[in-house]
Coordinates of C-alpha atoms in Angstrom, one line a residue:
M1 CA 86.7 208.8 144.8
A2 CA 85.8 212.3 146.7
S3 CA 88.5 214.0 148.7
N4 CA 87.6 216.6 151.4
A5 CA 90.7 219.6 151.2
A6 CA 89.5 220.3 155.0
S7 CA 90.8 216.3 156.0
A8 CA 94.2 216.4 154.2
P9 CA 95.4 214.1 156.7
I10 CA 92.5 211.5 156.0
G11 CA 92.7 211.2 152.4
A12 CA 90.8 210.8 149.2
L13 CA 87.3 209.0 150.8
P14 CA 85.2 207.0 148.7
E15 CA 81.9 207.4 147.4
W16 CA 79.6 204.7 145.9
D17 CA 78.2 204.1 142.7
L18 CA 74.5 202.8 142.1
S19 CA 74.7 202.5 138.6
D20 CA 74.8 198.9 139.7
L21 CA 71.3 199.4 140.6
Y22 CA 70.0 201.7 138.2
P23 CA 71.7 204.8 136.0
A24 CA 69.8 207.6 137.8
P25 CA 66.3 208.1 139.8
D26 CA 64.8 209.4 136.1
S27 CA 66.2 206.4 134.3
A28 CA 64.3 204.6 131.9
E29 CA 65.2 201.5 133.4
L30 CA 63.8 202.8 136.7
A31 CA 60.3 203.2 135.2
A32 CA 60.5 199.7 132.9
D33 CA 61.6 198.0 136.2
I34 CA 58.7 199.5 138.2
T35 CA 55.8 199.2 135.2
R36 CA 57.0 195.6 134.7
A37 CA 57.1 194.7 138.2
G38 CA 52.9 196.0 138.9
A39 CA 52.6 193.8 135.7
D40 CA 54.3 190.9 137.0
A41 CA 52.4 191.7 141.1
K42 CA 48.9 191.6 139.0
A43 CA 49.7 188.4 137.2
F44 CA 51.0 186.6 140.4
R45 CA 47.8 187.6 141.9
A46 CA 45.4 186.2 138.7
A47 CA 47.4 182.9 139.3
Y48 CA 47.4 181.9 142.3
E49 CA 44.8 184.2 144.6
G50 CA 42.6 181.2 146.3
K51 CA 44.5 178.5 145.2
L52 CA 47.5 178.1 147.1
A53 CA 45.9 175.5 149.4
G54 CA 45.1 173.2 146.3
L55 CA 48.7 173.0 144.5
S56 CA 50.8 170.5 144.9
G57 CA 54.0 170.6 146.4
D58 CA 55.5 171.2 143.3
G59 CA 53.4 174.0 142.1
L60 CA 53.5 175.7 145.5
A61 CA 57.3 175.7 145.1
E62 CA 56.9 177.2 141.6
A63 CA 54.5 179.7 143.0
L64 CA 57.1 181.0 145.5
A65 CA 59.6 180.8 143.2
S66 CA 57.2 183.0 141.5
Y67 CA 56.7 185.0 144.3
E68 CA 60.8 185.2 145.2
R69 CA 61.6 186.6 141.9
L70 CA 59.2 189.8 142.5
Q71 CA 60.7 190.4 145.3
D72 CA 64.2 190.7 144.4
L73 CA 62.8 193.3 141.7
L74 CA 61.0 195.5 144.4
G75 CA 63.9 195.1 146.6
R76 CA 66.3 196.4 143.5
I77 CA 63.9 199.4 143.1
M78 CA 63.2 199.8 147.4
S79 CA 67.0 199.8 148.0
Y80 CA 67.3 201.8 145.1
G81 CA 65.3 205.0 146.7
Q82 CA 66.7 204.5 150.0
L83 CA 70.4 204.8 149.0
V84 CA 69.6 207.7 147.2
H85 CA 67.5 209.2 149.9
S86 CA 70.6 208.2 152.8
R87 CA 72.7 210.7 150.6
A88 CA 70.2 214.0 150.5
M89 CA 68.0 213.7 153.3
S90 CA 67.2 217.8 152.9
D91 CA 67.1 217.7 149.4
E92 CA 63.4 218.4 148.6
T93 CA 63.6 217.3 144.8
I94 CA 65.3 213.6 146.0
G95 CA 62.5 213.3 149.5
R96 CA 59.7 213.4 146.6
F97 CA 61.8 210.8 144.3
Y98 CA 61.8 208.2 147.5
Q99 CA 58.4 209.0 148.5
T100 CA 57.1 208.5 145.0
M101 CA 58.8 204.8 145.1
Q102 CA 57.4 204.4 148.1
E103 CA 53.8 204.8 147.4
Q104 CA 54.9 202.7 143.9
V105 CA 56.2 199.9 145.8
T106 CA 53.1 200.2 148.3
E107 CA 50.7 199.5 145.9
I108 CA 52.3 197.7 143.6
T109 CA 52.6 194.9 146.8
S110 CA 49.2 194.9 148.0
D111 CA 48.4 192.3 145.2
L112 CA 51.4 190.3 146.8
I113 CA 49.5 189.7 150.7
F114 CA 47.1 187.2 149.7
F115 CA 50.2 184.9 149.5
T116 CA 51.8 184.8 152.9
L117 CA 47.7 185.3 154.4
E118 CA 46.8 181.7 152.6
L119 CA 50.3 180.3 153.0
N120 CA 49.1 180.4 157.2
R121 CA 45.9 179.3 156.5
I122 CA 46.9 175.5 154.6
E123 CA 46.5 173.3 157.5
E124 CA 49.8 171.6 159.6
A125 CA 49.0 168.1 157.6
D126 CA 48.5 169.6 154.5
M127 CA 51.5 171.3 154.7
A128 CA 53.4 168.6 156.1
A129 CA 52.6 167.1 152.6
K130 CA 53.3 169.4 150.2
L131 CA 56.6 169.7 151.5
A132 CA 57.6 166.5 150.8
A133 CA 58.3 167.7 147.7
P134 CA 62.1 168.2 147.2
A135 CA 61.3 172.0 145.1
L136 CA 59.3 173.3 147.6
A137 CA 61.4 171.5 150.8
R138 CA 64.2 174.3 149.9
Y139 CA 61.7 176.7 151.1
A140 CA 61.0 175.3 154.3
P141 CA 63.4 177.5 156.4
W142 CA 61.3 180.5 155.0
I143 CA 57.7 178.8 155.3
A144 CA 58.2 178.0 159.2
D145 CA 59.5 181.8 160.3
T146 CA 56.1 183.0 157.7
R147 CA 53.9 180.7 159.6
A148 CA 55.2 181.5 162.8
F149 CA 53.0 185.0 162.5
R150 CA 50.0 182.6 161.9
P151 CA 48.6 183.2 166.0
H152 CA 48.9 187.5 165.1
Q153 CA 47.5 187.4 161.9
L154 CA 44.0 189.6 161.2
S155 CA 42.0 189.2 158.3
D156 CA 43.0 189.8 154.7
E157 CA 40.5 192.9 154.4
V158 CA 42.5 194.5 157.7
E159 CA 46.0 193.0 156.3
R160 CA 45.8 194.6 153.4
L161 CA 44.5 198.1 154.7
L162 CA 47.3 198.7 157.4
H163 CA 49.7 198.0 154.4
D164 CA 48.4 200.2 151.8
K165 CA 48.0 202.7 155.5
S166 CA 51.5 202.4 156.1
V167 CA 52.6 204.6 152.9
A168 CA 50.5 207.6 154.9
G169 CA 51.2 206.9 158.2
R170 CA 54.2 204.5 160.0
S171 CA 56.6 205.3 156.8
A172 CA 55.7 209.2 156.6
W173 CA 56.4 209.8 160.5
V174 CA 60.2 208.0 159.7
R175 CA 60.6 210.0 156.5
L176 CA 59.7 213.3 158.8
Y177 CA 61.9 212.4 161.3
D178 CA 64.7 211.6 158.7
E179 CA 64.5 214.4 157.2
T180 CA 64.2 216.6 160.3
T181 CA 67.4 215.5 161.5
A182 CA 69.4 215.5 158.4
A183 CA 68.3 219.5 157.9
L184 CA 69.6 219.8 162.0
R185 CA 72.5 222.5 161.9
F186 CA 74.6 222.3 165.6
P187 CA 76.3 225.6 166.3
L188 CA 79.5 225.7 167.7
G189 CA 82.1 228.7 167.3
D190 CA 81.3 230.1 163.7
E191 CA 81.0 226.7 162.7
K192 CA 77.1 225.2 161.9
L193 CA 77.6 221.0 161.8
T194 CA 75.8 217.9 161.1
M195 CA 74.5 215.4 163.5
A196 CA 77.6 213.7 162.3
E197 CA 80.0 216.3 163.2
V198 CA 79.2 217.3 166.4
L199 CA 78.8 213.6 167.3
H200 CA 82.2 213.6 166.2
R201 CA 83.8 216.6 168.7
M202 CA 82.0 214.7 171.9
S203 CA 85.3 212.5 171.9
D204 CA 87.2 215.9 170.4
R205 CA 90.7 216.1 172.9
D206 CA 89.8 219.5 174.0
G207 CA 87.6 219.2 176.9
A208 CA 86.1 222.6 176.3
V209 CA 85.6 221.5 172.1
R210 CA 83.5 218.4 173.9
Q211 CA 81.5 220.6 176.8
A212 CA 80.7 222.9 173.9
A213 CA 79.7 220.4 171.2
A214 CA 77.6 218.7 174.2
M215 CA 75.6 221.9 174.9
S216 CA 74.8 222.7 171.0
L217 CA 73.6 219.2 170.8
G218 CA 71.3 219.2 173.7
Q219 CA 70.2 222.6 173.2
V220 CA 69.0 221.7 169.6
L221 CA 67.6 218.4 170.1
G222 CA 66.0 220.4 172.7
D223 CA 64.2 223.3 170.6
N224 CA 63.3 220.8 168.2
A225 CA 61.7 218.4 171.5
R226 CA 58.0 218.7 170.5
L227 CA 58.1 217.6 167.5
F228 CA 60.2 214.8 168.1
A229 CA 57.8 213.9 170.5
L230 CA 54.9 214.1 169.0
V231 CA 56.4 211.7 166.5
T232 CA 57.8 209.0 169.0
N233 CA 54.4 209.2 170.6
T234 CA 52.6 208.3 167.4
L235 CA 54.7 205.6 166.8
A236 CA 54.7 204.1 170.0
K237 CA 50.2 204.0 170.1
D238 CA 50.7 203.4 166.1
K239 CA 52.4 200.2 167.2
E240 CA 50.6 199.6 170.7
I241 CA 46.9 199.8 168.6
E242 CA 48.9 196.7 165.8
D243 CA 50.2 194.9 168.9
R244 CA 46.7 194.5 170.1
W245 CA 45.1 193.5 167.6
R246 CA 47.3 190.9 166.6
G247 CA 47.7 190.3 170.1
F248 CA 51.0 190.8 171.2
P249 CA 51.7 190.1 174.9
R250 CA 54.2 192.7 175.6
P251 CA 55.5 195.6 173.4
I252 CA 58.9 194.0 172.7
S253 CA 57.2 190.6 171.7
A254 CA 56.6 191.4 168.1
R255 CA 60.0 192.6 167.9
N256 CA 61.7 188.9 169.6
L257 CA 59.3 187.1 167.1
S258 CA 60.2 188.6 164.2
N259 CA 63.4 188.2 165.2
F260 CA 63.2 184.1 166.1
V261 CA 63.9 184.3 169.6
E262 CA 61.7 183.4 172.6
D263 CA 60.8 185.6 175.4
E264 CA 62.7 184.1 177.1
V265 CA 66.2 183.9 175.6
V266 CA 65.4 187.8 175.3
D267 CA 64.7 188.3 178.6
A268 CA 67.8 186.5 180.3
L269 CA 69.9 188.5 178.1
L270 CA 68.6 192.2 179.4
A271 CA 68.8 190.3 183.1
A272 CA 72.3 189.7 182.6
A273 CA 73.1 192.4 181.3
R274 CA 71.1 195.2 183.7
E275 CA 72.6 192.7 186.8
S276 CA 76.1 193.8 185.6
Y277 CA 75.7 197.5 186.1
P278 CA 77.7 197.5 188.8
R279 CA 80.7 195.7 187.7
L280 CA 81.7 196.9 184.4
T281 CA 80.2 200.7 183.8
H282 CA 79.7 201.3 187.3
R283 CA 83.2 200.5 187.8
Y284 CA 84.8 201.6 184.3
Y285 CA 83.5 204.8 184.3
A286 CA 84.7 205.0 188.0
L287 CA 88.2 204.3 186.7
K288 CA 88.2 206.6 183.9
A289 CA 87.3 209.4 186.1
K290 CA 90.1 208.8 188.3
W291 CA 92.3 208.8 185.3
F292 CA 90.8 212.3 184.9
G293 CA 91.8 213.5 188.3
V294 CA 88.0 213.8 189.1
E295 CA 85.8 212.1 191.0
K296 CA 82.5 212.8 188.7
L297 CA 82.8 212.9 184.5
D298 CA 80.5 214.8 183.3
H299 CA 78.6 213.5 180.2
W300 CA 80.2 214.9 177.0
D301 CA 83.5 212.9 179.0
R302 CA 82.3 209.9 179.2
N303 CA 83.7 208.8 175.7
A304 CA 86.8 211.4 175.6
P305 CA 90.0 210.5 174.2
L306 CA 92.2 208.5 177.6
P307 CA 94.9 210.9 178.6
G308 CA 98.6 210.0 177.1
D309 CA 96.0 209.5 173.9
D310 CA 97.8 210.8 170.9
D311 CA 94.1 211.2 169.0
R312 CA 95.9 210.9 165.5
V313 CA 94.1 211.1 162.8
I314 CA 93.7 207.5 161.0
P315 CA 93.9 208.2 157.0
W316 CA 91.7 206.0 155.2
A317 CA 94.0 204.2 153.3
E318 CA 95.4 203.0 156.5
A319 CA 92.0 202.4 158.5
R320 CA 91.5 200.0 154.8
D321 CA 94.7 198.4 155.3
T322 CA 93.9 197.6 159.0
V323 CA 90.7 196.1 158.8
L324 CA 91.5 193.9 155.6
G325 CA 94.9 192.7 157.1
A326 CA 92.8 191.8 160.3
Y327 CA 90.0 189.8 158.0
A328 CA 92.8 188.0 156.2
H329 CA 94.8 187.2 159.4
F330 CA 91.2 184.9 160.2
S331 CA 90.1 184.0 156.9
P332 CA 91.8 184.7 153.5
E333 CA 88.2 184.4 151.8
L334 CA 86.9 186.4 154.3
A335 CA 89.5 189.8 153.5
A336 CA 89.3 188.9 149.8
I337 CA 84.8 189.2 149.9
G338 CA 86.4 192.6 151.8
R339 CA 88.2 193.8 149.1
R340 CA 85.4 193.9 147.0
F341 CA 83.7 196.7 148.7
F342 CA 87.0 199.4 148.3
D343 CA 87.8 198.2 145.0
A344 CA 83.9 197.8 143.3
A345 CA 82.9 201.5 145.3
W346 CA 80.4 199.9 147.5
I347 CA 81.5 202.6 150.2
D348 CA 80.3 206.1 150.5
A349 CA 82.3 207.7 153.3
P350 CA 82.5 211.3 153.5
V351 CA 80.5 213.5 155.6
K352 CA 78.2 216.0 153.7
P353 CA 75.3 217.7 154.8
G354 CA 71.5 216.2 154.5
K355 CA 73.4 212.7 154.4
A356 CA 72.0 210.0 156.6
S357 CA 74.0 210.2 160.4
G358 CA 75.8 207.2 162.1
A359 CA 76.5 204.6 159.4
F360 CA 74.8 201.2 157.5
A361 CA 75.7 198.1 155.6
H362 CA 72.4 197.6 153.1
P363 CA 72.0 194.5 152.1
T364 CA 70.6 195.6 148.8
V365 CA 69.1 192.2 147.1
P366 CA 70.8 189.0 146.1
S367 CA 70.6 189.5 142.7
A368 CA 72.8 193.1 143.6
H369 CA 75.4 193.7 146.2
P370 CA 75.6 195.9 149.5
Y371 CA 76.5 199.0 149.9
L372 CA 78.0 200.5 153.3
L373 CA 77.3 203.9 154.6
L374 CA 79.6 205.6 156.7
N375 CA 80.7 209.1 158.1
Y376 CA 84.1 208.2 158.0
Q377 CA 86.4 211.4 160.3
G378 CA 89.7 209.7 161.2
K379 CA 88.9 208.3 164.1
T380 CA 90.4 205.3 166.0
R381 CA 86.3 204.3 166.4
D382 CA 85.3 205.1 162.5
V383 CA 88.0 202.3 162.0
M384 CA 86.4 200.3 163.9
T385 CA 82.8 201.4 162.4
L386 CA 85.1 200.5 159.2
A387 CA 85.2 197.0 160.6
H388 CA 82.0 196.7 162.2
E389 CA 79.8 197.5 158.6
L390 CA 82.4 195.5 156.8
G391 CA 81.8 192.5 158.3
H392 CA 77.8 193.1 157.8
G393 CA 78.5 193.3 154.6
V394 CA 80.5 190.6 153.9
H395 CA 77.7 188.4 155.8
Q396 CA 75.2 189.6 153.8
I397 CA 77.7 188.5 150.6
L398 CA 78.0 185.2 151.6
A399 CA 74.2 184.8 153.1
A400 CA 73.3 186.4 149.3
G401 CA 73.6 182.2 148.0
Q402 CA 70.2 181.7 150.4
G403 CA 68.1 183.7 147.8
P404 CA 65.4 186.1 148.6
L405 CA 63.5 184.9 150.8
L406 CA 66.3 183.2 152.8
A407 CA 68.9 185.6 152.3
D408 CA 68.1 188.1 155.3
T409 CA 69.2 187.0 159.0
P410 CA 67.2 188.0 162.3
L411 CA 68.2 190.7 163.8
T412 CA 70.1 188.8 166.8
L413 CA 72.1 187.4 164.6
A414 CA 72.8 190.0 161.7
E415 CA 75.0 191.6 164.1
T416 CA 77.3 188.5 164.4
A417 CA 79.7 189.0 161.8
S418 CA 79.6 193.0 163.1
V419 CA 80.9 192.4 166.2
F420 CA 83.4 189.8 165.4
G421 CA 84.9 192.1 162.8
E422 CA 85.7 194.3 165.0
M423 CA 87.3 192.0 167.3
L424 CA 88.8 190.9 164.7
T425 CA 90.8 194.2 163.9
F426 CA 91.4 195.2 167.5
R427 CA 93.3 192.1 168.1
A428 CA 94.7 192.4 165.0
M429 CA 95.2 196.3 166.3
L430 CA 96.3 195.3 170.0
R431 CA 98.8 192.7 168.1
A432 CA 101.0 195.3 166.3
E433 CA 101.1 198.1 169.7
T434 CA 104.9 197.0 171.6
D435 CA 104.1 200.6 173.8
P436 CA 102.7 198.7 176.9
A437 CA 100.6 202.6 178.1
R438 CA 99.8 202.6 173.8
R439 CA 98.5 198.6 174.8
K440 CA 96.2 200.0 177.7
I441 CA 94.3 203.0 176.3
M442 CA 93.8 200.8 173.4
L443 CA 92.5 198.4 175.8
A444 CA 90.2 201.2 177.4
T445 CA 88.9 202.3 174.3
K446 CA 87.4 199.2 173.4
V447 CA 85.7 198.2 176.2
E448 CA 84.0 201.6 176.5
D449 CA 83.3 200.1 172.4
M450 CA 82.2 197.0 174.4
L451 CA 80.2 199.0 176.7
N452 CA 78.8 201.0 174.4
T453 CA 77.4 198.0 171.8
A454 CA 76.0 195.8 174.9
I455 CA 75.1 197.9 177.8
R456 CA 74.3 201.3 176.5
Q457 CA 71.9 199.6 174.0
V458 CA 70.6 197.4 177.2
A459 CA 70.0 200.7 179.1
M460 CA 68.1 201.5 175.6
C461 CA 66.1 199.3 175.4
E462 CA 64.9 199.2 178.9
F463 CA 64.5 203.2 178.0
E464 CA 62.3 202.0 175.1
R465 CA 60.5 199.3 177.3
R466 CA 59.2 202.0 180.2
L467 CA 58.3 204.8 177.0
H468 CA 56.3 202.1 175.7
D469 CA 54.4 200.8 178.8
R470 CA 54.7 204.4 179.4
R471 CA 52.4 205.3 176.6
R472 CA 49.7 202.7 176.8
E473 CA 48.3 204.8 179.6
G474 CA 48.7 208.0 177.5
E475 CA 50.7 210.3 175.7
L476 CA 54.3 211.6 177.2
T477 CA 55.2 215.3 177.1
A478 CA 58.9 215.9 176.1
K479 CA 60.1 216.5 179.4
E480 CA 58.5 213.3 180.4
I481 CA 60.1 211.1 178.3
G482 CA 63.4 213.1 178.8
L483 CA 62.9 211.7 182.4
L484 CA 62.4 208.5 181.5
W485 CA 65.8 208.9 179.1
R486 CA 67.9 210.7 182.6
E487 CA 66.2 207.5 184.3
T488 CA 67.3 204.4 182.6
Q489 CA 70.6 205.9 182.0
T490 CA 71.2 207.1 185.5
E491 CA 71.2 203.3 186.2
S492 CA 73.6 202.0 184.1
L493 CA 76.2 204.6 183.5
G494 CA 76.5 205.2 187.4
P495 CA 77.2 207.3 190.4
A496 CA 80.8 208.5 188.3
I497 CA 78.8 210.0 185.3
R498 CA 77.2 213.5 186.0
L499 CA 74.4 213.7 183.0
G500 CA 74.4 217.9 182.9
Q501 CA 72.3 220.3 181.2
G502 CA 70.3 219.0 177.8
Y503 CA 71.3 215.6 178.4
E504 CA 67.3 214.8 179.2
W505 CA 67.3 215.2 175.0
Y506 CA 69.7 213.1 173.4
W507 CA 67.1 210.3 172.6
A508 CA 66.1 212.5 170.0
Y509 CA 69.1 211.2 168.3
I510 CA 68.7 207.8 168.3
P511 CA 67.1 206.9 164.9
H512 CA 66.1 203.0 165.8
F513 CA 63.2 204.2 168.3
I514 CA 61.9 205.6 165.1
H515 CA 62.9 203.2 162.6
T516 CA 62.6 199.8 164.8
P517 CA 61.7 200.1 167.8
F518 CA 63.4 197.4 169.9
Y519 CA 65.8 196.8 167.7
V520 CA 68.9 197.7 170.1
Y521 CA 69.4 194.8 172.3
A522 CA 70.1 192.7 168.9
Y523 CA 74.0 194.8 169.7
A524 CA 74.1 193.4 173.1
F525 CA 72.7 189.8 171.9
G526 CA 75.8 190.0 169.0
D527 CA 78.1 191.3 171.6
C528 CA 77.6 188.8 173.9
L529 CA 77.4 186.0 171.2
V530 CA 80.8 187.3 169.7
N531 CA 82.4 187.2 173.0
S532 CA 81.3 184.0 173.6
L533 CA 82.1 183.0 169.9
Y534 CA 85.8 184.5 170.0
S535 CA 87.1 182.4 173.4
V536 CA 85.7 179.2 171.3
Y537 CA 88.0 180.5 168.6
Q538 CA 90.6 181.3 170.9
G539 CA 91.2 177.5 172.3
A540 CA 90.0 176.1 168.7
E541 CA 91.7 173.8 166.5
E542 CA 92.1 174.3 162.9
G543 CA 88.5 174.7 160.6
F544 CA 87.0 177.1 163.0
A545 CA 87.3 179.9 160.1
E546 CA 85.3 177.5 157.4
K547 CA 82.4 176.5 160.5
Y548 CA 81.9 180.3 160.8
L549 CA 81.6 181.2 157.2
D550 CA 79.2 178.2 156.8
M551 CA 77.5 179.8 160.1
L552 CA 77.2 183.2 157.6
R553 CA 76.0 181.6 154.4
A554 CA 72.9 179.9 155.8
G555 CA 71.7 183.6 156.3
G556 CA 68.3 183.0 157.1
S557 CA 67.6 179.3 157.0
K558 CA 68.8 178.4 160.4
R559 CA 67.6 179.8 163.9
H560 CA 70.4 180.7 166.4
G561 CA 70.5 177.1 167.7
E562 CA 71.0 175.9 165.0
L563 CA 73.5 177.5 164.1
L564 CA 75.7 178.0 167.8
A565 CA 75.0 174.0 168.0
P566 CA 78.6 173.1 166.3
F567 CA 80.6 176.2 168.2
G568 CA 79.1 173.5 171.3
L569 CA 77.0 177.2 172.7
D570 CA 73.5 177.5 173.7
A571 CA 71.7 180.9 173.9
A572 CA 68.9 179.5 176.1
D573 CA 71.6 178.8 178.4
P574 CA 71.8 182.0 180.9
A575 CA 75.1 181.0 181.7
F576 CA 76.2 181.8 177.9
W577 CA 75.1 185.5 178.3
R578 CA 77.3 185.6 181.6
R579 CA 79.9 184.1 180.1
G580 CA 79.8 186.9 177.4
L581 CA 79.6 189.5 180.1
S582 CA 83.1 188.2 182.1
V583 CA 85.2 189.1 178.8
I584 CA 84.2 192.4 179.3
E585 CA 84.7 192.0 183.1
G586 CA 88.3 190.7 182.8
M587 CA 89.2 193.4 180.3
I588 CA 88.6 195.9 182.9
D589 CA 90.1 193.6 185.6
E590 CA 93.3 193.7 183.4
L591 CA 92.9 197.2 184.1
E592 CA 92.6 197.5 187.5
R593 CA 96.2 195.5 187.6
L594 CA 97.7 197.6 185.1
E595 CA 97.0 200.6 187.9

């Protein structure tokens, strides 16, 4: 446990213990596993390259089991490198260690590329015959997902070249972005703040502090905008080239396929969300401006604490008990799994220089366990973030039984447990609050969080779409990217938000644009899905929790249609998205009635 004297009301904050993966970056255990992985990969290639089509179903199942063990070992190695780096991105020694891990794992996995390429070349009738073997049938969902990419597969030589060059191409640009943002410092008075700290100050009770933080954020991002624009342009062009070679019709198509969701379903979600702008964001921010006694809110007031909000610091112990209590009210089993993260040092919560900003849940591998990274500073939103990331972690624990190849959940479903965990926590906090004024503030805060999760993420996706479309015509300047950002965010936020100087650079701090293009719509997918799911839960008989846990246990073994069917939900129906968005609209209706 690590305590922060400057944040005494928060209490002692946990730091994770990565020794469940490896004792240290220079440990003999890590070195031995890298050597073993390299030898096993070469042996695997020698045993199976050029032979998959001739294997029986049982023989292919044996090959897949060996491949799966290798993936678990390599995943453990790479997860450790990523987690070590995420806490010390400004440390040159750690950066070198992480790069070395990437290069070594890339070299090892070059011996494994043949496997999925050959698997995809097996004719449908032959594969169907092989899948009659029970041992292979277990892997049928993973095989189907892998073979979904058959139309976009390139020659073995090109696939190997793309793989080998990634460490000096895309991965290197992502590392440059991460280390640059981690090293940035934002002046505020006599302080020099990290990214996480300056973003935190933008929800300070003092409007002058919020404005100063917003100006500092914009100034520093603007000072580095040429570098961020270069990274963005390079990665967008890299994606355009690969998409063109693979035959993807639109920039978002590759992400949709990797999420195993149809283009039409995503289009319906995005269209429904954009169509809802006037009823949701425009209406809510006009209401918030009224509460602040102004016609328009400056952009630094968008997430400001509401008038009357005591904005108290929530100690870590209270945040833990609140989240676990909410989980337990829904399912004791869910809470018991969640408690393991606190008891076993699987969470890293303090804000530190050089640490990755934001929050994440890293699944590592099924033979180990997930880790959560937070930047906890005692706000109500930090409690919601804990509930969100713990939802991811519990989901990853439950899905681990599927094994390394089937545990991973598509991004569209990966946000289900996290957003559901937030909703459980919010409802628990609302039930415990008896003061009407305070309940109104809590309801408004939840509406803001839902707008940030659903509508703002759709606006970000629209920014990405326009950015990638424009990049196909030529490189964009930092100013042009900023104009696209302003344009899409103005459409989303509406006339009650004034976007001031410096806001045009805010696109640069969103890591999803760099790490995983078009990731962001998964938040809207998850939020709308959970809103619909929660409405079913509210009217459900006994047994909902068990069905919900079974859905999480499925991991990546089922598509969204199969997972939602037991709840009577269908994401292919446009009404599904309108139903999810109507939950937010209903909350805004309630806030207007309270006026």
